[in-house]
Amino acid sequence: MLTPKERLYNTLKGNEVDRPPCICPGGMMNMIIEDVMDITGVTWPNAHTDAQMMADLTEGIYENKGFENFGVPFCMTVEAEAMGAKVYMGTKVNEPRVIEYPIESVTDWEKLKSINLNEGRSKVVLDAIKILKQKDKDVPIIANLTGPISLASSLMEPTIFYKQLRKKPKEAHEFMEFVTQNLIEFGRAQLEAGADVLTISDPSGTGELLGPKIFREFAVPYLNEIINSLREIKDKGTIIHICGRLKSIYNELNILNSDAISFDSITSVTKVVENVTNKVFMGNVSTFALENNTPEKLKSISNICLENGVDILSPACGIGPRTKLENIQAIVEAAKMYKK
């Protein structure tokens, strides 16, 4: 019997496993629900700024027969806040969000702060990972980074950013390189703190929004730069999550250097499997279904995902905090019972 850490690592590296893992990485792919807040007595928004609370919440999911991993933080605003964005910390059932951008144009990137790993929520995340490292050696700790396109579009008004990728490509590349270097430093610190696997979630870096040409020019090289830099520190597996329909960027996904591709429920698993090679496939249980369907129906949905070619069973995106614990337990149970 493999441990959850061994199972995830072996799956990401294409080795044989006893059954599929069932995970939810954290970061943009939030795993925290109200039921577990009530069980643990630890709630949002306080847990976003307290390392012990953050660690206790993600452990609470695993300890209550939920996802087979630890993953922090629970939103995609940590890096943006550290670089100068103003963030509203949300409520018990609403995640933090950016409410004020620090710059107005890609040409202003030099006004941004670099992430200080010794203060603020970036330090909270690192401290939470260190706490989790002492908890359970058999459970994988997943480091999380906001993807470079998504972080860039959290530092300035997104519609202006997308236009300037085309109109001011030189300055946009300078901006993207600055963003990427900060992500590398934060990712390195998470891995050195004890994280086992790296996930980069780039929901704003979709083929639908960017188109294949801009995706190839402004998403692929910076995602690969992060992956390549951080593999030198720890190569236990890497995951990239892309939202939206992937049909227009199948070719580009083939040149990403991650071990796994995670994708939304709007995208057909069978089509991705047919068109993307040399990747482990992760997903793609609808988060709408997770929140609104019965455990038995979710077991059926999970089995369909696995039969269609998913290697790692996971929600297709961040789950809603009102999702019931029994529904998460149902998809974990489906992974445990699955026989290919």
mmCIF file of C-alpha atoms in Angstrom, residues 55-282:
data_model
loop_
_atom_site.group_PDB
_atom_site.id
_atom_site.type_symbol
_atom_site.label_atom_id
_atom_site.label_comp_id
_atom_site.label_asym_id
_atom_site.label_seq_id
_atom_site.Cartn_x
_atom_site.Cartn_y
_atom_site.Cartn_z
ATOM 1 C CA ALA A 55 -2.020 24.601 8.769
ATOM 2 C CA ASP A 56 -4.876 23.385 10.964
ATOM 3 C CA LEU A 57 -7.490 24.033 8.268
ATOM 4 C CA THR A 58 -5.755 22.143 5.485
ATOM 5 C CA GLU A 59 -4.940 19.321 7.896
ATOM 6 C CA GLY A 60 -8.624 19.289 8.859
ATOM 7 C CA ILE A 61 -9.614 18.354 5.313
ATOM 8 C CA TYR A 62 -7.253 15.374 5.249
ATOM 9 C CA GLU A 63 -8.028 14.203 8.780
ATOM 10 C CA ASN A 64 -11.761 14.144 7.981
ATOM 11 C CA LYS A 65 -11.357 11.785 5.011
ATOM 12 C CA GLY A 66 -11.091 14.575 2.474
ATOM 13 C CA PHE A 67 -8.403 15.288 -0.086
ATOM 14 C CA GLU A 68 -5.168 13.317 0.144
ATOM 15 C CA ASN A 69 -2.816 16.256 0.508
ATOM 16 C CA PHE A 70 -2.073 19.442 2.395
ATOM 17 C CA GLY A 71 -2.155 22.667 0.385
ATOM 18 C CA VAL A 72 -1.735 26.344 1.269
ATOM 19 C CA PRO A 73 -2.689 29.161 0.898
ATOM 20 C CA PHE A 74 -6.424 29.230 0.054
ATOM 21 C CA CYS A 75 -6.541 32.025 -2.507
ATOM 22 C CA MET A 76 -4.504 33.644 -5.279
ATOM 23 C CA THR A 77 -3.899 37.087 -3.769
ATOM 24 C CA VAL A 78 -0.805 36.471 -1.611
ATOM 25 C CA GLU A 79 1.751 37.443 -4.265
ATOM 26 C CA ALA A 80 -0.268 40.387 -5.593
ATOM 27 C CA GLU A 81 -0.645 41.854 -2.088
ATOM 28 C CA ALA A 82 3.076 41.432 -1.405
ATOM 29 C CA MET A 83 3.850 43.304 -4.639
ATOM 30 C CA GLY A 84 1.608 46.272 -3.809
ATOM 31 C CA ALA A 85 -2.032 45.384 -4.541
ATOM 32 C CA LYS A 86 -4.702 46.188 -1.968
ATOM 33 C CA VAL A 87 -6.654 43.078 -0.940
ATOM 34 C CA TYR A 88 -10.024 42.598 0.754
ATOM 35 C CA MET A 89 -9.656 39.541 2.974
ATOM 36 C CA GLY A 90 -13.150 38.190 2.399
ATOM 37 C CA THR A 91 -15.503 36.426 4.803
ATOM 38 C CA LYS A 92 -16.089 32.926 6.125
ATOM 39 C CA VAL A 93 -17.461 31.865 2.738
ATOM 40 C CA ASN A 94 -15.773 34.320 0.347
ATOM 41 C CA GLU A 95 -12.109 34.230 -0.642
ATOM 42 C CA PRO A 96 -9.823 37.291 -0.586
ATOM 43 C CA ARG A 97 -9.771 39.437 -3.728
ATOM 44 C CA VAL A 98 -7.779 42.345 -5.118
ATOM 45 C CA ILE A 99 -9.660 45.655 -4.793
ATOM 46 C CA GLU A 100 -6.971 48.141 -5.855
ATOM 47 C CA TYR A 101 -4.201 47.751 -8.437
ATOM 48 C CA PRO A 102 -0.740 49.208 -7.755
ATOM 49 C CA ILE A 103 0.066 50.111 -11.398
ATOM 50 C CA GLU A 104 -1.857 51.355 -14.444
ATOM 51 C CA SER A 105 0.326 50.098 -17.308
ATOM 52 C CA VAL A 106 2.948 47.474 -18.132
ATOM 53 C CA THR A 107 5.377 50.405 -18.414
ATOM 54 C CA ASP A 108 4.980 51.058 -14.663
ATOM 55 C CA TRP A 109 6.345 47.687 -13.535
ATOM 56 C CA GLU A 110 9.413 49.220 -11.855
ATOM 57 C CA LYS A 111 7.073 50.824 -9.295
ATOM 58 C CA LEU A 112 6.138 47.388 -7.965
ATOM 59 C CA LYS A 113 7.559 45.907 -4.792
ATOM 60 C CA SER A 114 9.454 42.634 -4.784
ATOM 61 C CA ILE A 115 7.940 39.939 -2.576
ATOM 62 C CA ASN A 116 9.411 40.109 0.921
ATOM 63 C CA LEU A 117 9.489 36.548 2.240
ATOM 64 C CA ASN A 118 10.007 37.732 5.811
ATOM 65 C CA GLU A 119 6.746 39.593 6.257
ATOM 66 C CA GLY A 120 3.051 39.525 5.496
ATOM 67 C CA ARG A 121 1.115 36.591 4.127
ATOM 68 C CA SER A 122 4.033 35.206 2.156
ATOM 69 C CA LYS A 123 5.730 34.539 5.506
ATOM 70 C CA VAL A 124 2.471 33.084 6.874
ATOM 71 C CA VAL A 125 2.397 30.576 3.991
ATOM 72 C CA LEU A 126 6.030 29.572 4.559
ATOM 73 C CA ASP A 127 5.466 29.164 8.296
ATOM 74 C CA ALA A 128 2.338 27.073 7.666
ATOM 75 C CA ILE A 129 4.339 24.748 5.398
ATOM 76 C CA LYS A 130 6.967 24.342 8.123
ATOM 77 C CA ILE A 131 4.243 23.440 10.628
ATOM 78 C CA LEU A 132 2.707 20.926 8.209
ATOM 79 C CA LYS A 133 6.113 19.370 7.599
ATOM 80 C CA GLN A 134 6.129 18.320 11.246
ATOM 81 C CA LYS A 135 2.582 16.909 11.130
ATOM 82 C CA ASP A 136 2.545 13.865 8.874
ATOM 83 C CA LYS A 137 5.449 12.684 6.753
ATOM 84 C CA ASP A 138 3.195 10.549 4.520
ATOM 85 C CA VAL A 139 0.934 13.362 3.257
ATOM 86 C CA PRO A 140 2.179 15.471 0.335
ATOM 87 C CA ILE A 141 2.427 19.204 0.968
ATOM 88 C CA ILE A 142 1.648 21.142 -2.200
ATOM 89 C CA ALA A 143 3.309 24.495 -2.826
ATOM 90 C CA ASN A 144 1.145 26.938 -4.763
ATOM 91 C CA LEU A 145 1.950 29.808 -7.071
ATOM 92 C CA THR A 146 -0.367 32.132 -8.925
ATOM 93 C CA GLY A 147 0.494 31.835 -12.614
ATOM 94 C CA PRO A 148 2.465 34.701 -14.181
ATOM 95 C CA ILE A 149 -0.364 35.935 -16.440
ATOM 96 C CA SER A 150 -2.837 35.821 -13.546
ATOM 97 C CA LEU A 151 -0.479 37.618 -11.196
ATOM 98 C CA ALA A 152 0.312 40.285 -13.782
ATOM 99 C CA SER A 153 -3.413 40.862 -14.355
ATOM 100 C CA SER A 154 -3.891 41.216 -10.576
ATOM 101 C CA LEU A 155 -1.383 44.083 -10.503
ATOM 102 C CA MET A 156 -3.108 46.230 -13.122
ATOM 103 C CA GLU A 157 -6.535 46.436 -14.750
ATOM 104 C CA PRO A 158 -6.846 43.163 -16.708
ATOM 105 C CA THR A 159 -8.445 44.521 -19.884
ATOM 106 C CA ILE A 160 -5.666 47.100 -20.213
ATOM 107 C CA PHE A 161 -3.065 44.408 -19.526
ATOM 108 C CA TYR A 162 -4.394 42.117 -22.260
ATOM 109 C CA LYS A 163 -4.398 44.984 -24.780
ATOM 110 C CA GLN A 164 -0.860 45.990 -23.872
ATOM 111 C CA LEU A 165 0.465 42.473 -24.418
ATOM 112 C CA ARG A 166 -0.161 43.215 -28.087
ATOM 113 C CA LYS A 167 0.489 46.948 -28.197
ATOM 114 C CA LYS A 168 3.545 47.160 -25.922
ATOM 115 C CA PRO A 169 5.189 43.727 -26.163
ATOM 116 C CA LYS A 170 8.690 44.857 -25.147
ATOM 117 C CA GLU A 171 7.527 46.475 -21.911
ATOM 118 C CA ALA A 172 5.075 43.618 -21.336
ATOM 119 C CA HIS A 173 7.926 41.096 -21.479
ATOM 120 C CA GLU A 174 9.934 43.182 -18.989
ATOM 121 C CA PHE A 175 6.903 43.222 -16.675
ATOM 122 C CA MET A 176 6.366 39.470 -17.089
ATOM 123 C CA GLU A 177 10.016 38.710 -16.357
ATOM 124 C CA PHE A 178 9.847 40.753 -13.133
ATOM 125 C CA VAL A 179 6.664 38.939 -12.092
ATOM 126 C CA THR A 180 8.218 35.573 -12.945
ATOM 127 C CA GLN A 181 11.375 36.177 -10.927
ATOM 128 C CA ASN A 182 9.261 37.026 -7.885
ATOM 129 C CA LEU A 183 7.250 33.840 -8.354
ATOM 130 C CA ILE A 184 10.447 31.804 -8.602
ATOM 131 C CA GLU A 185 11.684 33.242 -5.302
ATOM 132 C CA PHE A 186 8.366 32.531 -3.559
ATOM 133 C CA GLY A 187 8.196 29.037 -5.039
ATOM 134 C CA ARG A 188 11.777 28.308 -4.006
ATOM 135 C CA ALA A 189 11.011 29.405 -0.451
ATOM 136 C CA GLN A 190 7.950 27.133 -0.279
ATOM 137 C CA LEU A 191 9.927 24.114 -1.476
ATOM 138 C CA GLU A 192 12.774 24.855 0.915
ATOM 139 C CA ALA A 193 10.240 25.194 3.761
ATOM 140 C CA GLY A 194 9.168 21.602 3.120
ATOM 141 C CA ALA A 195 6.621 21.484 0.285
ATOM 142 C CA ASP A 196 6.806 18.353 -1.878
ATOM 143 C CA VAL A 197 4.968 19.207 -5.107
ATOM 144 C CA LEU A 198 4.543 22.480 -7.005
ATOM 145 C CA THR A 199 1.260 23.690 -8.524
ATOM 146 C CA ILE A 200 1.004 26.803 -10.692
ATOM 147 C CA SER A 201 -2.558 27.963 -11.361
ATOM 148 C CA ASP A 202 -3.024 30.457 -14.179
ATOM 149 C CA PRO A 203 -6.782 30.967 -14.638
ATOM 150 C CA SER A 204 -6.304 34.265 -16.490
ATOM 151 C CA GLY A 205 -3.771 32.702 -18.857
ATOM 152 C CA THR A 206 -6.344 30.848 -20.932
ATOM 153 C CA GLY A 207 -6.294 30.141 -24.633
ATOM 154 C CA GLU A 208 -9.764 31.658 -24.871
ATOM 155 C CA LEU A 209 -8.572 35.005 -23.497
ATOM 156 C CA LEU A 210 -5.122 35.130 -25.047
ATOM 157 C CA GLY A 211 -5.384 33.089 -28.230
ATOM 158 C CA PRO A 212 -2.666 30.562 -29.165
ATOM 159 C CA LYS A 213 -0.133 33.134 -30.434
ATOM 160 C CA ILE A 214 -0.140 35.284 -27.289
ATOM 161 C CA PHE A 215 -0.378 32.190 -25.078
ATOM 162 C CA ARG A 216 2.757 30.821 -26.742
ATOM 163 C CA GLU A 217 4.607 34.140 -26.418
ATOM 164 C CA PHE A 218 3.524 35.337 -22.967
ATOM 165 C CA ALA A 219 2.369 32.270 -21.003
ATOM 166 C CA VAL A 220 4.474 29.280 -22.067
ATOM 167 C CA PRO A 221 7.986 30.761 -21.644
ATOM 168 C CA TYR A 222 7.311 32.168 -18.190
ATOM 169 C CA LEU A 223 5.517 29.050 -16.926
ATOM 170 C CA ASN A 224 8.462 26.987 -18.183
ATOM 171 C CA GLU A 225 10.971 29.373 -16.622
ATOM 172 C CA ILE A 226 9.360 28.809 -13.222
ATOM 173 C CA ILE A 227 9.209 25.024 -13.656
ATOM 174 C CA ASN A 228 12.807 24.767 -14.881
ATOM 175 C CA SER A 229 14.195 26.990 -12.116
ATOM 176 C CA LEU A 230 12.389 25.201 -9.282
ATOM 177 C CA ARG A 231 13.149 21.676 -10.498
ATOM 178 C CA GLU A 232 16.749 22.379 -9.529
ATOM 179 C CA ILE A 233 15.641 22.576 -5.888
ATOM 180 C CA LYS A 234 13.172 19.699 -5.652
ATOM 181 C CA ASP A 235 11.737 17.602 -8.449
ATOM 182 C CA LYS A 236 8.890 15.741 -6.814
ATOM 183 C CA GLY A 237 6.380 16.720 -9.469
ATOM 184 C CA THR A 238 4.856 19.810 -11.053
ATOM 185 C CA ILE A 239 1.278 20.672 -11.971
ATOM 186 C CA ILE A 240 -0.035 23.520 -14.136
ATOM 187 C CA HIS A 241 -3.731 24.401 -14.006
ATOM 188 C CA ILE A 242 -5.307 26.217 -16.950
ATOM 189 C CA CYS A 243 -8.966 27.301 -16.930
ATOM 190 C CA GLY A 244 -11.405 27.481 -19.823
ATOM 191 C CA ARG A 245 -11.541 25.535 -23.073
ATOM 192 C CA LEU A 246 -8.158 24.183 -24.150
ATOM 193 C CA LYS A 247 -8.951 23.324 -27.776
ATOM 194 C CA SER A 248 -7.115 26.339 -29.233
ATOM 195 C CA ILE A 249 -3.880 25.662 -27.313
ATOM 196 C CA TYR A 250 -3.352 21.878 -27.481
ATOM 197 C CA ASN A 251 -0.052 22.385 -29.334
ATOM 198 C CA GLU A 252 1.137 24.883 -26.737
ATOM 199 C CA LEU A 253 0.266 22.561 -23.856
ATOM 200 C CA ASN A 254 2.600 19.984 -25.388
ATOM 201 C CA ILE A 255 5.574 22.311 -24.892
ATOM 202 C CA LEU A 256 4.855 23.089 -21.252
ATOM 203 C CA ASN A 257 7.431 21.436 -18.988
ATOM 204 C CA SER A 258 5.098 20.449 -16.152
ATOM 205 C CA ASP A 259 4.498 16.801 -15.296
ATOM 206 C CA ALA A 260 0.735 17.281 -15.109
ATOM 207 C CA ILE A 261 -1.957 19.420 -16.701
ATOM 208 C CA SER A 262 -5.033 20.247 -14.646
ATOM 209 C CA PHE A 263 -8.063 21.615 -16.461
ATOM 210 C CA ASP A 264 -11.635 22.780 -16.115
ATOM 211 C CA SER A 265 -14.785 20.654 -16.453
ATOM 212 C CA ILE A 266 -15.755 22.654 -19.545
ATOM 213 C CA THR A 267 -12.967 20.782 -21.363
ATOM 214 C CA SER A 268 -13.382 17.178 -22.520
ATOM 215 C CA VAL A 269 -10.942 14.772 -20.881
ATOM 216 C CA THR A 270 -10.935 12.500 -23.914
ATOM 217 C CA LYS A 271 -10.044 15.379 -26.252
ATOM 218 C CA VAL A 272 -7.150 16.462 -24.034
ATOM 219 C CA VAL A 273 -5.882 12.878 -23.816
ATOM 220 C CA GLU A 274 -6.068 12.597 -27.620
ATOM 221 C CA ASN A 275 -4.219 15.868 -28.285
ATOM 222 C CA VAL A 276 -1.717 16.337 -25.439
ATOM 223 C CA THR A 277 1.192 13.935 -25.011
ATOM 224 C CA ASN A 278 3.742 13.197 -22.299
ATOM 225 C CA LYS A 279 1.536 14.659 -19.572
ATOM 226 C CA VAL A 280 -0.282 13.323 -16.554
ATOM 227 C CA PHE A 281 -3.929 14.450 -16.620
ATOM 228 C CA MET A 282 -5.595 15.917 -13.544
#
